[in-house]
mmCIF file of C-alpha atoms in Angstrom:
data_model
loop_
_atom_site.group_PDB
_atom_site.id
_atom_site.type_symbol
_atom_site.label_atom_id
_atom_site.label_comp_id
_atom_site.label_asym_id
_atom_site.label_seq_id
_atom_site.Cartn_x
_atom_site.Cartn_y
_atom_site.Cartn_z
ATOM 1 C CA UNK A 1 76.641 71.503 116.055
ATOM 2 C CA UNK A 2 73.373 71.529 117.956
ATOM 3 C CA UNK A 3 71.585 68.202 118.346
ATOM 4 C CA UNK A 4 67.939 68.631 119.339
ATOM 5 C CA UNK A 5 64.841 66.466 119.189
ATOM 6 C CA UNK A 6 61.970 67.197 116.826
ATOM 7 C CA UNK A 7 59.620 67.274 119.853
ATOM 8 C CA UNK A 8 61.581 70.088 121.545
ATOM 9 C CA UNK A 9 61.920 72.022 118.312
ATOM 10 C CA UNK A 10 58.165 71.777 117.784
ATOM 11 C CA UNK A 11 57.586 73.218 121.267
ATOM 12 C CA UNK A 12 59.901 76.158 120.507
ATOM 13 C CA UNK A 13 58.151 76.832 117.184
ATOM 14 C CA UNK A 14 54.705 76.569 118.804
ATOM 15 C CA UNK A 15 55.747 79.106 121.470
ATOM 16 C CA UNK A 16 57.140 81.480 118.823
ATOM 17 C CA UNK A 17 53.947 81.205 116.762
ATOM 18 C CA UNK A 18 51.713 81.711 119.808
ATOM 19 C CA UNK A 19 53.490 84.947 120.839
ATOM 20 C CA UNK A 20 53.829 86.340 117.294
ATOM 21 C CA UNK A 21 54.080 89.304 116.556
ATOM 22 C CA UNK A 22 55.891 89.739 119.896
ATOM 23 C CA UNK A 23 59.204 87.992 120.345
ATOM 24 C CA UNK A 24 59.084 84.719 122.298
ATOM 25 C CA UNK A 25 61.995 83.459 124.388
ATOM 26 C CA UNK A 26 63.010 80.549 126.559
ATOM 27 C CA UNK A 27 65.544 77.953 127.558
ATOM 28 C CA UNK A 28 66.140 74.268 126.979
ATOM 29 C CA UNK A 29 67.954 72.917 130.008
ATOM 30 C CA UNK A 30 70.129 69.838 129.945
ATOM 31 C CA UNK A 31 72.538 68.000 132.248
ATOM 32 C CA UNK A 32 75.612 70.148 132.949
ATOM 33 C CA UNK A 33 78.412 69.352 130.536
ATOM 34 C CA UNK A 34 76.254 67.069 128.354
ATOM 35 C CA UNK A 35 75.452 69.591 125.589
ATOM 36 C CA UNK A 36 72.098 67.775 125.327
ATOM 37 C CA UNK A 37 68.947 69.902 125.440
ATOM 38 C CA UNK A 38 66.238 68.014 127.350
ATOM 39 C CA UNK A 39 63.869 70.212 129.371
ATOM 40 C CA UNK A 40 61.752 72.860 127.647
ATOM 41 C CA UNK A 41 61.182 76.035 129.663
ATOM 42 C CA UNK A 42 59.182 78.821 128.006
ATOM 43 C CA UNK A 43 60.070 82.171 129.570
ATOM 44 C CA UNK A 44 58.055 85.354 129.821
ATOM 45 C CA UNK A 45 59.276 88.137 127.556
ATOM 46 C CA UNK A 46 59.140 90.965 130.118
ATOM 47 C CA UNK A 47 59.358 93.494 127.278
ATOM 48 C CA UNK A 48 56.340 92.074 125.389
ATOM 49 C CA UNK A 49 57.784 93.644 122.276
ATOM 50 C CA UNK A 50 57.973 92.747 118.573
ATOM 51 C CA UNK A 51 61.607 93.903 118.456
ATOM 52 C CA UNK A 52 63.077 93.101 121.861
ATOM 53 C CA UNK A 53 63.091 90.401 124.490
ATOM 54 C CA UNK A 54 64.291 90.141 128.036
ATOM 55 C CA UNK A 55 63.664 87.289 130.463
ATOM 56 C CA UNK A 56 61.552 88.381 133.423
ATOM 57 C CA UNK A 57 64.187 88.826 136.141
ATOM 58 C CA UNK A 58 62.434 86.960 138.978
ATOM 59 C CA UNK A 59 61.406 84.107 136.697
ATOM 60 C CA UNK A 60 65.001 83.884 135.519
ATOM 61 C CA UNK A 61 66.258 83.632 139.106
ATOM 62 C CA UNK A 62 63.778 80.827 139.863
ATOM 63 C CA UNK A 63 64.659 78.896 136.696
ATOM 64 C CA UNK A 64 68.430 79.361 137.111
ATOM 65 C CA UNK A 65 68.214 78.141 140.725
ATOM 66 C CA UNK A 66 66.167 75.150 139.662
ATOM 67 C CA UNK A 67 68.738 74.282 136.998
ATOM 68 C CA UNK A 68 71.494 74.632 139.607
ATOM 69 C CA UNK A 69 69.647 72.275 141.981
ATOM 70 C CA UNK A 70 69.175 69.713 139.209
ATOM 71 C CA UNK A 71 72.786 70.049 138.024
ATOM 72 C CA UNK A 72 71.584 71.414 134.696
ATOM 73 C CA UNK A 73 72.653 74.327 132.557
ATOM 74 C CA UNK A 74 70.993 76.368 129.814
ATOM 75 C CA UNK A 75 72.033 74.287 126.778
ATOM 76 C CA UNK A 76 69.827 76.261 124.387
ATOM 77 C CA UNK A 77 68.645 79.859 124.707
ATOM 78 C CA UNK A 78 66.004 80.552 122.081
ATOM 79 C CA UNK A 79 64.115 83.589 120.894
ATOM 80 C CA UNK A 80 62.119 84.593 117.862
ATOM 81 C CA UNK A 81 62.473 87.364 115.345
ATOM 82 C CA UNK A 82 59.027 88.156 114.041
ATOM 83 C CA UNK A 83 59.769 90.397 111.053
ATOM 84 C CA UNK A 84 63.404 89.658 110.210
ATOM 85 C CA UNK A 85 65.578 86.651 109.457
ATOM 86 C CA UNK A 86 66.808 84.182 112.073
ATOM 87 C CA UNK A 87 70.226 85.797 112.394
ATOM 88 C CA UNK A 88 71.611 87.439 115.570
ATOM 89 C CA UNK A 89 71.168 91.210 115.621
ATOM 90 C CA UNK A 90 73.713 93.591 117.063
ATOM 91 C CA UNK A 91 71.590 93.630 120.231
ATOM 92 C CA UNK A 92 71.603 89.831 120.433
ATOM 93 C CA UNK A 93 75.378 89.792 120.147
ATOM 94 C CA UNK A 94 76.037 92.518 122.692
ATOM 95 C CA UNK A 95 73.866 90.904 125.391
ATOM 96 C CA UNK A 96 74.853 87.289 124.802
ATOM 97 C CA UNK A 97 76.247 86.187 128.160
ATOM 98 C CA UNK A 98 76.286 82.384 128.107
ATOM 99 C CA UNK A 99 79.340 81.349 126.091
ATOM 100 C CA UNK A 100 78.489 77.644 126.440
ATOM 101 C CA UNK A 101 74.909 77.998 125.175
ATOM 102 C CA UNK A 102 73.516 77.420 121.711
ATOM 103 C CA UNK A 103 71.611 80.545 120.692
ATOM 104 C CA UNK A 104 68.670 79.296 118.652
ATOM 105 C CA UNK A 105 66.812 81.826 116.546
ATOM 106 C CA UNK A 106 63.407 81.247 115.032
ATOM 107 C CA UNK A 107 61.915 83.562 112.420
ATOM 108 C CA UNK A 108 58.138 83.737 112.211
ATOM 109 C CA UNK A 109 58.026 86.447 109.533
ATOM 110 C CA UNK A 110 56.604 83.984 106.982
ATOM 111 C CA UNK A 111 53.201 82.684 108.127
ATOM 112 C CA UNK A 112 53.628 79.158 106.793
ATOM 113 C CA UNK A 113 57.369 78.609 107.045
ATOM 114 C CA UNK A 114 59.523 78.880 110.178
ATOM 115 C CA UNK A 115 63.240 79.464 109.753
ATOM 116 C CA UNK A 116 65.357 77.928 112.545
ATOM 117 C CA UNK A 117 69.109 78.554 112.876
ATOM 118 C CA UNK A 118 71.619 78.115 115.665
ATOM 119 C CA UNK A 119 74.711 80.061 116.723
ATOM 120 C CA UNK A 120 77.482 80.276 119.256
ATOM 121 C CA UNK A 121 78.063 83.808 120.468
ATOM 122 C CA UNK A 122 81.335 84.257 122.356
ATOM 123 C CA UNK A 123 82.979 87.622 123.107
ATOM 124 C CA UNK A 124 80.991 89.322 120.366
ATOM 125 C CA UNK A 125 81.860 86.747 117.705
ATOM 126 C CA UNK A 126 79.008 84.859 116.018
ATOM 127 C CA UNK A 127 79.499 81.384 114.577
ATOM 128 C CA UNK A 128 76.600 79.660 112.879
ATOM 129 C CA UNK A 129 76.374 75.934 113.457
ATOM 130 C CA UNK A 130 74.517 73.003 111.965
ATOM 131 C CA UNK A 131 71.261 71.868 113.617
ATOM 132 C CA UNK A 132 70.807 68.101 113.743
ATOM 133 C CA UNK A 133 67.196 67.177 114.417
ATOM 134 C CA UNK A 134 66.607 63.775 115.980
ATOM 135 C CA UNK A 135 63.338 61.844 116.021
ATOM 136 C CA UNK A 136 63.399 61.134 119.762
ATOM 137 C CA UNK A 137 60.987 62.627 122.270
ATOM 138 C CA UNK A 138 62.165 65.064 124.897
ATOM 139 C CA UNK A 139 62.887 62.438 127.540
ATOM 140 C CA UNK B 1 79.937 90.349 158.585
ATOM 141 C CA UNK B 2 79.649 87.855 155.735
ATOM 142 C CA UNK B 3 77.300 87.981 152.784
ATOM 143 C CA UNK B 4 77.436 85.193 150.229
ATOM 144 C CA UNK B 5 77.598 86.431 146.647
ATOM 145 C CA UNK B 6 76.892 83.984 143.824
ATOM 146 C CA UNK B 7 78.845 84.734 140.668
ATOM 147 C CA UNK B 8 77.664 83.752 137.153
ATOM 148 C CA UNK B 9 79.946 81.783 134.819
ATOM 149 C CA UNK B 10 80.769 84.791 132.675
ATOM 150 C CA UNK B 11 82.179 86.755 135.651
ATOM 151 C CA UNK B 12 84.127 83.950 137.294
ATOM 152 C CA UNK B 13 87.315 85.139 135.607
ATOM 153 C CA UNK B 14 87.266 87.856 138.300
ATOM 154 C CA UNK B 15 86.916 85.388 141.178
ATOM 155 C CA UNK B 16 89.518 82.821 140.168
ATOM 156 C CA UNK B 17 86.751 80.529 138.970
ATOM 157 C CA UNK B 18 84.818 80.584 142.257
ATOM 158 C CA UNK B 19 81.021 80.171 141.985
ATOM 159 C CA UNK B 20 80.490 82.126 145.145
ATOM 160 C CA UNK B 21 82.519 84.567 147.219
ATOM 161 C CA UNK B 22 81.954 86.369 150.504
ATOM 162 C CA UNK B 23 81.844 90.064 151.113
ATOM 163 C CA UNK B 24 80.698 92.675 153.569
ATOM 164 C CA UNK B 25 78.989 96.044 153.634
ATOM 165 C CA UNK B 26 75.799 97.725 154.763
ATOM 166 C CA UNK B 27 74.410 98.267 151.263
ATOM 167 C CA UNK B 28 74.717 96.628 147.839
ATOM 168 C CA UNK B 29 77.022 99.486 146.838
ATOM 169 C CA UNK B 30 79.373 98.872 149.795
ATOM 170 C CA UNK B 31 79.269 95.134 149.188
ATOM 171 C CA UNK B 32 80.270 95.586 145.539
ATOM 172 C CA UNK B 33 83.111 97.963 146.572
ATOM 173 C CA UNK B 34 84.307 95.375 149.100
ATOM 174 C CA UNK B 35 84.250 92.622 146.468
ATOM 175 C CA UNK B 36 86.125 94.823 144.019
ATOM 176 C CA UNK B 37 88.937 95.302 146.559
ATOM 177 C CA UNK B 38 89.678 91.573 146.274
ATOM 178 C CA UNK B 39 88.310 90.861 142.782
ATOM 179 C CA UNK B 40 89.504 93.868 140.853
ATOM 180 C CA UNK B 41 87.386 94.769 137.845
ATOM 181 C CA UNK B 42 84.196 93.153 139.101
ATOM 182 C CA UNK B 43 82.611 96.465 140.077
ATOM 183 C CA UNK B 44 83.005 97.770 136.553
ATOM 184 C CA UNK B 45 81.018 94.846 135.191
ATOM 185 C CA UNK B 46 78.132 95.477 137.585
ATOM 186 C CA UNK B 47 77.914 99.249 137.885
ATOM 187 C CA UNK B 48 78.184 102.258 135.595
ATOM 188 C CA UNK B 49 77.633 105.998 136.140
ATOM 189 C CA UNK B 50 73.864 105.475 136.206
ATOM 190 C CA UNK B 51 73.934 102.791 138.906
ATOM 191 C CA UNK B 52 73.479 99.074 138.344
ATOM 192 C CA UNK B 53 74.142 98.160 134.744
ATOM 193 C CA UNK B 54 70.914 97.699 132.833
ATOM 194 C CA UNK B 55 71.637 94.154 131.686
ATOM 195 C CA UNK B 56 72.909 92.770 134.952
ATOM 196 C CA UNK B 57 70.421 91.377 137.432
ATOM 197 C CA UNK B 58 71.389 91.538 141.109
ATOM 198 C CA UNK B 59 69.162 89.751 143.590
ATOM 199 C CA UNK B 60 69.072 90.076 147.355
ATOM 200 C CA UNK B 61 67.808 86.711 148.576
ATOM 201 C CA UNK B 62 64.654 86.241 146.438
ATOM 202 C CA UNK B 63 64.140 89.827 145.296
ATOM 203 C CA UNK B 64 65.527 91.867 142.403
ATOM 204 C CA UNK B 65 67.422 94.743 144.071
ATOM 205 C CA UNK B 66 65.876 97.137 141.547
ATOM 206 C CA UNK B 67 62.694 96.769 143.603
ATOM 207 C CA UNK B 68 64.615 97.415 146.843
ATOM 208 C CA UNK B 69 66.333 100.684 145.988
ATOM 209 C CA UNK B 70 69.120 99.423 143.730
ATOM 210 C CA UNK B 71 72.638 100.165 144.979
ATOM 211 C CA UNK B 72 71.307 101.663 148.221
ATOM 212 C CA UNK B 73 69.434 98.491 149.196
ATOM 213 C CA UNK B 74 70.516 97.479 152.709
ATOM 214 C CA UNK B 75 72.182 94.089 153.194
ATOM 215 C CA UNK B 76 73.122 92.202 156.323
ATOM 216 C CA UNK B 77 74.959 89.183 157.617
ATOM 217 C CA UNK B 78 73.514 85.938 156.303
ATOM 218 C CA UNK B 79 71.989 87.450 153.172
ATOM 219 C CA UNK B 80 72.650 85.853 149.810
ATOM 220 C CA UNK B 81 73.246 88.057 146.800
ATOM 221 C CA UNK B 82 72.999 86.477 143.351
ATOM 222 C CA UNK B 83 74.319 88.057 140.165
ATOM 223 C CA UNK B 84 72.910 86.905 136.821
ATOM 224 C CA UNK B 85 73.450 88.500 133.432
ATOM 225 C CA UNK B 86 70.080 89.420 131.969
ATOM 226 C CA UNK B 87 69.087 87.231 129.035
ATOM 227 C CA UNK B 88 68.037 89.751 126.434
ATOM 228 C CA UNK B 89 68.252 90.710 122.800
ATOM 229 C CA UNK B 90 65.965 91.215 119.884
ATOM 230 C CA UNK B 91 65.666 92.075 116.260
ATOM 231 C CA UNK B 92 66.568 95.709 116.813
#
């Protein structure tokens, strides 16, 4: 199960809506081992594409180093699908490389309704999980 | 000659769990071959027939080695090489 605050979820949805029809992507960092997403980090989609995303490589290095320095890890890795449902595609599954992360997918295909679903992706196997939204802020 | 190589979680099964290992070589290609001699199988996860695998990022200090010539990028003592799997995917 993924537990995430309403405030963080709103930031993810706002990012996905702002970049629509291109896919948006980013990370929510949290203390290593805590499984608690706390720090919202919007990433640049280097592909700027409606059907593909890839973190900008230098930005990723900077963010991963910063997380390392702060003893954090990527608790949530999110991206949007802008014309399809919020379910991992074959591409998503083949490139998933953080077995401890929650892969959060947001679908912006409907203008007034945003579908949000979360998955674990380990060794090519996808498991959907429940998303528990808390009222707390991000701190 | 020692070059520090930082290994991402997903590849630590090749390094006995170590977050960083040391290697030597004059280029990224030689460094990876040197690492593979002690951490068998690692090379295969980083390189294919075309060169560096498309969804693996290899950095020399603060730069993506793709901007430095890829596998032929020169390395020297004291450099830090960081390996990160690209974070990528998409609807198609």
